[in-house]
Tab-separated table of C-alpha atoms in Angstrom:
chain	number	residue	atom	x	y	z
A	1	MET	CA	0.000	0.000	0.000
A	2	LYS	CA	2.773	2.394	0.913
A	3	LEU	CA	4.590	1.812	-2.373
A	4	ILE	CA	1.442	2.611	-4.364
A	5	GLY	CA	0.917	5.904	-2.568
A	6	PHE	CA	4.606	6.787	-2.849
A	7	CYS	CA	4.641	6.183	-6.613
A	8	VAL	CA	1.567	8.401	-7.029
A	9	PHE	CA	3.301	11.104	-4.977
A	10	MET	CA	6.420	10.931	-7.157
A	11	TYR	CA	4.277	11.057	-10.320
A	12	LEU	CA	2.405	14.132	-9.087
A	13	LEU	CA	5.668	15.870	-8.227
A	14	ASP	CA	7.133	15.159	-11.636
A	15	SER	CA	4.002	16.067	-13.604
A	16	SER	CA	3.511	19.397	-11.820
A	17	GLY	CA	7.189	20.336	-11.952
A	18	ASP	CA	6.686	23.060	-9.341
A	19	PHE	CA	9.577	21.781	-7.237
A	20	ARG	CA	12.056	22.717	-9.982
A	21	ARG	CA	11.351	26.399	-9.389
A	22	LYS	CA	11.647	26.243	-5.608
A	23	ASN	CA	14.614	26.653	-3.299
A	24	SER	CA	16.306	23.309	-2.677
A	25	ARG	CA	15.880	23.886	1.040
A	26	PHE	CA	12.162	24.693	0.841
A	27	GLY	CA	10.444	21.994	-1.204
A	28	GLY	CA	12.628	22.174	-4.320
A	29	GLY	CA	15.471	20.282	-5.960
A	30	ALA	CA	16.881	18.973	-9.210
A	31	HIS	CA	15.060	15.621	-8.898
A	32	THR	CA	11.776	14.506	-7.418
A	33	TRP	CA	13.492	12.550	-4.654
A	34	ASP	CA	15.337	15.685	-3.531
A	35	VAL	CA	11.994	17.046	-2.303
A	36	LEU	CA	11.789	14.251	0.272
A	37	ALA	CA	14.639	15.752	2.286
A	38	THR	CA	13.647	19.428	2.204
A	39	TRP	CA	12.140	21.596	4.972
A	40	ASP	CA	12.863	19.720	8.244
A	41	GLY	CA	14.825	17.157	6.246
A	42	TRP	CA	17.382	19.858	5.413
A	43	TRP	CA	17.969	20.454	9.112
A	44	TYR	CA	18.489	16.748	9.775
A	45	GLN	CA	21.103	16.606	7.024
A	46	GLN	CA	22.889	19.608	8.526
A	47	ILE	CA	22.998	17.899	11.927
A	48	ALA	CA	24.284	14.653	10.399
A	49	ALA	CA	26.999	16.539	8.530
A	50	HIS	CA	28.046	19.198	11.043
A	51	GLY	CA	26.599	18.314	14.440
A	52	TYR	CA	24.909	20.757	16.807
A	53	HIS	CA	25.745	24.342	17.722
A	54	PRO	CA	22.932	25.284	20.130
A	55	ALA	CA	22.350	29.015	20.450
A	56	LEU	CA	19.605	31.595	20.925
A	57	ILE	CA	20.463	34.239	18.332
A	58	PRO	CA	18.079	37.218	18.070
A	59	VAL	CA	16.988	38.402	14.632
A	60	PRO	CA	18.157	42.030	14.443
A	61	GLY	CA	15.238	44.425	14.831
A	62	ALA	CA	12.605	41.663	14.872
A	63	THR	CA	9.469	42.424	16.893
A	64	GLY	CA	6.882	39.954	15.535
A	65	LEU	CA	6.370	36.248	16.080
A	66	ILE	CA	9.798	35.253	14.767
A	67	THR	CA	12.463	36.888	16.921
A	68	LEU	CA	15.176	34.198	16.895
A	69	GLU	CA	17.195	32.609	14.112
A	70	GLY	CA	16.444	28.952	13.380
A	71	ASN	CA	18.854	26.522	14.990
A	72	SER	CA	19.405	22.789	14.565
A	73	ALA	CA	18.946	22.248	18.323
A	74	ALA	CA	15.184	22.212	17.690
A	75	PHE	CA	15.591	18.765	16.064
A	76	PHE	CA	16.284	15.685	18.159
A	77	PRO	CA	19.465	13.640	17.603
A	78	LEU	CA	18.680	9.945	17.079
A	79	TYR	CA	17.476	10.176	13.471
A	80	PRO	CA	20.431	12.262	12.169
A	81	ALA	CA	22.816	10.029	14.131
A	82	LEU	CA	21.421	6.976	12.309
A	83	MET	CA	21.651	8.879	9.014
A	84	ARG	CA	25.341	9.500	9.607
A	85	LEU	CA	25.934	5.900	10.695
A	86	VAL	CA	24.229	4.447	7.604
A	87	SER	CA	26.077	6.911	5.360
A	88	SER	CA	29.426	5.927	6.891
A	89	CYS	CA	28.706	2.200	6.613
A	90	THR	CA	27.251	2.182	3.084
A	91	GLY	CA	28.868	5.130	1.312
A	92	LEU	CA	25.468	6.619	0.554
A	93	GLY	CA	25.000	10.366	0.732
A	94	LEU	CA	23.097	11.755	3.679
A	95	LEU	CA	19.883	12.065	1.657
A	96	GLY	CA	20.010	8.412	0.610
A	97	ALA	CA	21.023	7.289	4.082
A	98	GLY	CA	18.126	9.206	5.610
A	99	LEU	CA	15.661	7.569	3.237
A	100	VAL	CA	17.086	4.123	4.039
A	101	VAL	CA	16.587	4.761	7.758
A	102	SER	CA	13.043	6.045	7.203
A	103	VAL	CA	11.970	3.190	4.926
A	104	ALA	CA	13.433	0.536	7.242
A	105	ALA	CA	11.808	2.217	10.243
A	106	SER	CA	8.463	2.381	8.415
A	107	PHE	CA	8.441	-1.409	8.025
A	108	ALA	CA	9.333	-1.796	11.709
A	109	ALA	CA	6.522	0.617	12.588
A	110	ALA	CA	3.989	-1.187	10.386
A	111	LEU	CA	4.954	-4.496	11.992
A	112	ALA	CA	4.488	-2.952	15.443
A	113	VAL	CA	1.067	-1.544	14.497
A	114	TYR	CA	0.155	-5.034	13.278
A	115	ALA	CA	1.407	-6.686	16.479
A	116	VAL	CA	-0.435	-4.292	18.803
A	117	THR	CA	-3.705	-4.528	16.868
A	118	ALA	CA	-3.483	-8.306	16.432
A	119	ARG	CA	-3.122	-8.709	20.186
A	120	ILE	CA	-6.431	-6.862	20.664
A	121	SER	CA	-8.547	-7.816	17.642
A	122	GLY	CA	-6.781	-10.620	15.810
A	123	ARG	CA	-4.344	-10.986	12.936
A	124	ARG	CA	-6.711	-9.908	10.190
A	125	ALA	CA	-7.412	-6.664	12.014
A	126	GLY	CA	-3.658	-6.261	12.475
A	127	LEU	CA	-3.087	-6.452	8.727
A	128	ALA	CA	-5.850	-3.915	8.120
A	129	ALA	CA	-4.341	-1.553	10.725
A	130	ALA	CA	-0.903	-1.742	9.127
A	131	GLY	CA	-2.494	-0.959	5.757
A	132	LEU	CA	-4.433	1.981	7.183
A	133	TRP	CA	-1.292	3.373	8.806
A	134	ALA	CA	0.375	3.380	5.378
A	135	VAL	CA	-2.370	5.571	3.895
A	136	TRP	CA	-3.111	7.897	6.841
A	137	PRO	CA	-3.307	11.571	5.752
A	138	GLY	CA	0.148	12.260	7.229
A	139	SER	CA	1.775	9.135	5.829
A	140	GLY	CA	3.729	11.036	3.181
A	141	MET	CA	6.372	11.559	5.903
A	142	GLU	CA	6.950	7.830	6.346
A	143	TRP	CA	9.286	7.540	3.337
A	144	SER	CA	11.038	10.906	3.582
A	145	GLY	CA	13.942	12.567	5.351
A	146	TYR	CA	11.871	12.982	8.506
A	147	SER	CA	11.941	11.230	11.891
A	148	GLU	CA	8.259	10.183	11.983
A	149	SER	CA	8.723	6.536	11.005
A	150	LEU	CA	11.581	6.046	13.448
A	151	TYR	CA	9.645	7.567	16.323
A	152	ILE	CA	6.478	5.574	15.623
A	153	ALA	CA	8.430	2.326	15.344
A	154	LEU	CA	9.972	2.953	18.770
A	155	ALA	CA	6.705	4.147	20.346
A	156	ALA	CA	4.564	1.316	18.966
A	157	TRP	CA	7.041	-1.379	19.997
A	158	ALA	CA	7.317	0.257	23.440
A	159	CYS	CA	3.536	0.021	23.801
A	160	TYR	CA	3.663	-3.616	22.701
A	161	ALA	CA	6.392	-4.319	25.259
A	162	VAL	CA	4.225	-2.793	27.982
A	163	MET	CA	1.311	-4.967	26.858
A	164	ARG	CA	3.599	-7.999	27.199
A	165	ARG	CA	4.991	-6.698	30.532
A	166	ASN	CA	8.506	-6.604	29.103
A	167	TRP	CA	9.278	-3.582	31.250
A	168	LEU	CA	12.984	-3.083	30.638
A	169	THR	CA	12.465	-3.338	26.873
A	170	ALA	CA	9.646	-0.798	27.101
A	171	GLY	CA	11.826	1.566	29.135
A	172	LEU	CA	14.743	1.366	26.695
A	173	LEU	CA	12.507	1.888	23.658
A	174	THR	CA	10.838	4.861	25.332
A	175	CYS	CA	14.240	6.311	26.153
A	176	ALA	CA	15.222	6.006	22.475
A	177	ALA	CA	11.908	7.574	21.434
A	178	GLY	CA	12.748	10.519	23.689
A	179	LEU	CA	15.895	11.059	21.612
A	180	THR	CA	13.765	11.183	18.458
A	181	ARG	CA	10.830	13.531	19.022
A	182	PRO	CA	9.450	15.649	21.893
A	183	THR	CA	6.113	13.830	21.478
A	184	ALA	CA	7.742	11.125	23.593
A	185	THR	CA	6.350	13.060	26.567
A	186	ALA	CA	3.038	11.277	25.932
A	187	LEU	CA	4.744	7.885	25.732
A	188	ILE	CA	6.685	8.452	28.965
A	189	ALA	CA	3.483	9.393	30.796
A	190	ALA	CA	1.648	6.357	29.381
A	191	LEU	CA	4.435	4.010	30.476
A	192	THR	CA	4.527	5.576	33.948
A	193	LEU	CA	0.782	5.122	34.474
A	194	ALA	CA	0.979	1.544	33.205
A	195	VAL	CA	3.749	0.874	35.732
A	196	LEU	CA	1.693	2.356	38.576
A	197	VAL	CA	-1.173	0.017	37.703
A	198	GLU	CA	1.262	-2.895	37.539
A	199	LEU	CA	2.681	-2.060	40.967
A	200	LEU	CA	-0.836	-1.935	42.429
A	201	ARG	CA	-1.492	-5.346	40.893
A	202	HIS	CA	1.799	-6.596	42.326
A	203	ARG	CA	0.913	-5.252	45.760
A	204	ARG	CA	-2.354	-7.178	45.729
A	205	ALA	CA	-0.435	-10.298	44.654
A	206	VAL	CA	2.001	-9.867	47.534
A	207	HIS	CA	-0.864	-9.665	50.005
A	208	ARG	CA	-2.234	-12.845	48.497
A	209	TRP	CA	0.956	-14.892	47.997
A	210	GLY	CA	3.306	-13.344	50.562
A	211	ASP	CA	7.048	-13.715	49.882
A	212	SER	CA	6.512	-16.748	47.663
A	213	PRO	CA	6.861	-16.421	43.880
A	214	ALA	CA	3.689	-15.471	42.070
A	215	PRO	CA	1.909	-18.145	39.973
A	216	ASP	CA	3.741	-16.911	36.853
A	217	GLY	CA	7.081	-17.644	38.529
A	218	THR	CA	8.209	-14.064	39.111
A	219	GLY	CA	9.732	-13.264	42.461
A	220	ARG	CA	8.369	-10.573	44.737
A	221	TRP	CA	11.159	-8.055	44.264
A	222	ASP	CA	11.873	-8.883	40.623
A	223	ALA	CA	8.259	-8.188	39.690
A	224	ALA	CA	8.469	-4.714	41.254
A	225	LEU	CA	12.010	-3.666	40.314
A	226	ARG	CA	11.690	-4.164	36.575
A	227	PRO	CA	8.702	-1.793	36.186
A	228	LEU	CA	10.392	0.760	38.452
A	229	ALA	CA	13.580	0.513	36.403
A	230	ALA	CA	11.532	1.159	33.252
A	231	VAL	CA	10.129	4.358	34.771
A	232	VAL	CA	13.639	5.533	35.621
A	233	ILE	CA	15.075	4.703	32.193
A	234	ALA	CA	12.185	6.003	30.062
A	235	PRO	CA	12.672	9.791	30.429
A	236	ILE	CA	16.473	9.770	30.223
A	237	GLY	CA	16.580	10.357	26.463
A	238	LEU	CA	14.156	13.280	26.385
A	239	ALA	CA	15.339	14.911	29.601
A	240	GLY	CA	18.984	14.346	28.727
A	241	TYR	CA	18.711	16.042	25.334
A	242	LEU	CA	16.691	18.991	26.638
A	243	GLY	CA	19.127	19.369	29.520
A	244	TRP	CA	22.155	19.265	27.214
A	245	VAL	CA	20.633	21.867	24.870
A	246	GLY	CA	19.808	24.090	27.824
A	247	TYR	CA	23.335	23.744	29.207
A	248	ARG	CA	24.912	24.615	25.853
A	249	MET	CA	22.596	27.616	25.440
A	250	GLY	CA	23.130	28.814	28.990
A	251	ASP	CA	19.372	28.656	29.523
A	252	TYR	CA	17.655	25.440	30.630
A	253	GLY	CA	14.445	26.574	28.971
A	254	GLY	CA	16.365	27.248	25.774
A	255	TYR	CA	14.753	24.517	23.680
A	256	PHE	CA	11.260	25.898	24.306
A	257	LYS	CA	12.388	29.487	23.749
A	258	LEU	CA	13.907	28.415	20.424
A	259	GLN	CA	10.701	26.679	19.316
A	260	ASP	CA	8.669	29.733	20.258
A	261	GLY	CA	10.988	32.440	18.935
A	262	ALA	CA	12.243	30.751	15.751
A	263	TRP	CA	9.197	28.732	14.657
A	264	ALA	CA	6.292	30.232	16.674
A	265	HIS	CA	5.590	26.758	18.043
A	266	THR	CA	4.308	26.872	21.609
A	267	PHE	CA	1.742	25.181	23.820
A	268	ASP	CA	-1.242	27.525	23.960
A	269	TYR	CA	-3.887	25.149	25.402
A	270	GLY	CA	-5.692	24.876	22.076
A	271	ARG	CA	-6.365	28.536	21.329
A	272	HIS	CA	-4.779	28.310	17.876
A	273	THR	CA	-6.670	25.115	17.027
A	274	ILE	CA	-9.981	26.735	18.008
A	275	LYS	CA	-9.108	29.777	15.891
A	276	VAL	CA	-8.388	27.563	12.885
A	277	PHE	CA	-11.654	25.619	13.157
A	278	THR	CA	-13.813	28.713	13.696
A	279	SER	CA	-12.145	30.300	10.658
A	280	LEU	CA	-12.424	27.245	8.405
A	281	MET	CA	-16.140	26.871	9.152
A	282	VAL	CA	-16.844	30.323	7.715
A	283	GLY	CA	-14.345	30.128	4.883
A	284	HIS	CA	-11.803	32.527	6.379
A	285	TYR	CA	-8.028	32.006	6.341
A	286	ASP	CA	-6.850	34.864	8.544
A	287	TYR	CA	-5.076	32.731	11.155
A	288	LEU	CA	-1.375	31.986	11.625
A	289	TYR	CA	0.227	29.813	8.908
A	290	ALA	CA	-2.903	29.432	6.777
A	291	TYR	CA	-2.716	26.905	3.901
A	292	PRO	CA	-6.348	26.352	2.811
A	293	PHE	CA	-6.129	23.000	1.000
A	294	GLU	CA	-3.775	21.473	3.549
A	295	ASP	CA	-5.754	22.852	6.497
A	296	VAL	CA	-9.080	21.452	5.273
A	297	ILE	CA	-7.521	17.977	5.095
A	298	ALA	CA	-5.981	18.466	8.537
A	299	GLY	CA	-9.330	19.600	9.933
A	300	GLY	CA	-11.022	16.515	8.536
A	301	THR	CA	-8.284	14.341	10.031
A	302	VAL	CA	-8.800	15.871	13.478
A	303	LEU	CA	-12.568	15.369	13.296
A	304	LEU	CA	-12.064	11.767	12.195
A	305	ALA	CA	-9.700	11.166	15.120
A	306	LEU	CA	-12.198	12.595	17.599
A	307	LEU	CA	-15.019	10.496	16.122
A	308	VAL	CA	-12.950	7.316	16.367
A	309	LEU	CA	-11.905	7.899	19.994
A	310	PRO	CA	-15.191	6.637	21.559
A	311	LEU	CA	-14.967	3.537	19.375
A	312	LEU	CA	-11.442	2.927	20.661
A	313	PHE	CA	-12.627	3.261	24.268
A	314	ARG	CA	-15.408	0.785	23.561
A	315	LEU	CA	-12.772	-1.863	22.759
A	316	ARG	CA	-11.214	-1.273	26.202
A	317	PRO	CA	-7.616	-1.266	24.999
A	318	PRO	CA	-4.698	-1.524	27.462
A	319	LEU	CA	-4.109	1.591	29.533
A	320	VAL	CA	-0.819	2.389	27.799
A	321	LEU	CA	-2.570	2.725	24.423
A	322	THR	CA	-5.386	4.857	25.792
A	323	VAL	CA	-3.125	7.274	27.650
A	324	HIS	CA	-0.598	7.510	24.821
A	325	THR	CA	-3.344	8.279	22.296
A	326	LEU	CA	-5.140	10.865	24.450
A	327	LEU	CA	-1.958	12.705	25.417
A	328	THR	CA	-0.648	12.698	21.844
A	329	ILE	CA	-3.894	14.273	20.634
A	330	ALA	CA	-3.833	16.770	23.522
A	331	LEU	CA	-0.235	17.800	22.769
A	332	VAL	CA	-0.972	18.237	19.065
A	333	LEU	CA	-4.252	20.123	19.363
A	334	GLY	CA	-3.045	22.151	22.334
A	335	SER	CA	-0.110	23.659	20.438
A	336	GLN	CA	0.277	26.683	18.206
A	337	GLN	CA	1.917	25.442	15.012
A	338	ILE	CA	1.355	25.024	11.288
A	339	PHE	CA	-2.107	23.462	11.485
A	340	GLY	CA	-1.742	21.533	8.239
A	341	ASN	CA	1.030	19.514	9.875
A	342	VAL	CA	-1.475	18.049	12.334
A	343	CYS	CA	-1.902	15.139	9.886
A	344	ARG	CA	1.668	13.998	10.447
A	345	TYR	CA	1.801	14.962	14.124
A	346	LEU	CA	-1.116	12.568	14.727
A	347	LEU	CA	0.680	9.623	13.127
A	348	PRO	CA	1.932	8.416	16.554
A	349	ALA	CA	-1.716	8.085	17.665
A	350	PHE	CA	-1.841	4.798	15.758
A	351	PRO	CA	-4.308	3.130	18.208
A	352	LEU	CA	-6.993	5.245	16.514
A	353	LEU	CA	-6.697	2.793	13.630
A	354	ILE	CA	-7.686	-0.188	15.774
A	355	PRO	CA	-11.501	0.351	15.725
A	356	CYS	CA	-11.485	0.853	11.943
A	357	ALA	CA	-9.266	-2.188	11.438
A	358	THR	CA	-11.477	-4.236	13.736
A	359	ALA	CA	-14.506	-3.386	11.603
A	360	MET	CA	-12.606	-4.042	8.360
A	361	ARG	CA	-11.643	-7.577	9.375
A	362	ARG	CA	-15.156	-8.629	8.351
A	363	LEU	CA	-14.375	-7.708	4.741
A	364	GLY	CA	-13.292	-10.420	2.374
A	365	THR	CA	-9.729	-10.316	1.077
A	366	PRO	CA	-10.659	-8.852	-2.354
A	367	ALA	CA	-12.800	-6.123	-0.766
A	368	LEU	CA	-10.129	-5.294	1.831
A	369	CYS	CA	-7.423	-5.045	-0.843
A	370	THR	CA	-9.660	-2.864	-3.008
A	371	VAL	CA	-10.417	-0.421	-0.179
A	372	LEU	CA	-6.763	-0.082	0.821
A	373	THR	CA	-5.590	0.224	-2.791
A	374	ILE	CA	-8.014	3.073	-3.511
A	375	ALA	CA	-6.938	4.790	-0.288
A	376	ALA	CA	-3.289	4.303	-1.248
A	377	LEU	CA	-3.836	5.893	-4.663
A	378	ALA	CA	-5.530	8.874	-3.051
A	379	SER	CA	-2.876	9.160	-0.339
A	380	GLY	CA	-0.264	10.036	-2.941
A	381	SER	CA	-2.052	13.372	-3.153
A	382	TYR	CA	-3.428	14.149	0.312
A	383	ALA	CA	-0.667	12.433	2.305
A	384	GLY	CA	2.304	13.376	0.143
A	385	TYR	CA	1.910	16.064	-2.478
A	386	VAL	CA	-0.337	18.315	-0.376
A	387	LEU	CA	2.073	18.304	2.567
A	388	PHE	CA	5.289	18.860	0.615
A	389	GLU	CA	4.118	21.138	-2.178
A	390	VAL	CA	0.811	22.786	-1.221
A	391	GLY	CA	1.758	23.419	2.438
A	392	ILE	CA	4.857	23.255	4.612
A	393	PRO	CA	5.626	19.865	6.196
């Protein structure tokens, strides 16, 4: 499914030719594949090539929203580190290495989405969920020079590890996710709550079984220490990077000041999102970072996510999935940012696909393939071309 949508995206890029007239840093390039590593992808290549130089540099005379110069410290380090590693090991350029990392991570992410969904609703639903993830409105980022696929692979496998009570694995994966995207805040909170529930369960087991091993063979202290170790390990990646950036900048709130001053990205408790929706409903585009076509698709994606939420709750998924999904949505909708990018920012909320996939498992194989193929053909436009060429990814 992903390959179909990707080929349509490449065809649309080539047939329009608009990218040939754009700056190679901002959606342009000599070849269609160059577009895949523009915008944020350019920053990741700079980090892979030159490392970080964190700084808060004022724009001379600036008094509006953008008062600081952009800096690579706004982008987390694991993805560019893997780009550099793959480039060194294979001889590929940084663009090619980044695409290799993203494509490989996308397969790992799809497999994780399958595994999580199959554990709840069966294998057929798992296959449908993996297919839906490949055609989600933000899925154009999955095969590009962006960190989305890597983060979702880590987050989804972390959730699966929690579901299997593989606590140390979950903690390590969450730590790695925290080195990939700031959205890991939601994953860390979900893991922590899951651990608290596990410790309450363990406490009841201790009252019942005393110092003896539990029926599953786990010892009293081993059953408690592993979840606690996961909670300690999980935030190290995110907190460590933010702390290092703050230390280098001489301001421990430096990362957030950079996001606000250089990109106008800040948590505003949903005021910007409300402004966008009230404007879209009356056909106005007088809000920050307005891109009409992209924003209409993003608005539809948000409404779809909110409609699916009650259906997800009805399935009573594990706590880690519920908390991770709710907090991811809250972080996305509660932030001031380019609204059209909401489609890709919601990609980590993959449990939203579970109710749809559960319903689709009733379809026969030909019908299921037909539905996903049509969605894949359409996704080349709304999930790829619209994000990279009509808006700003």
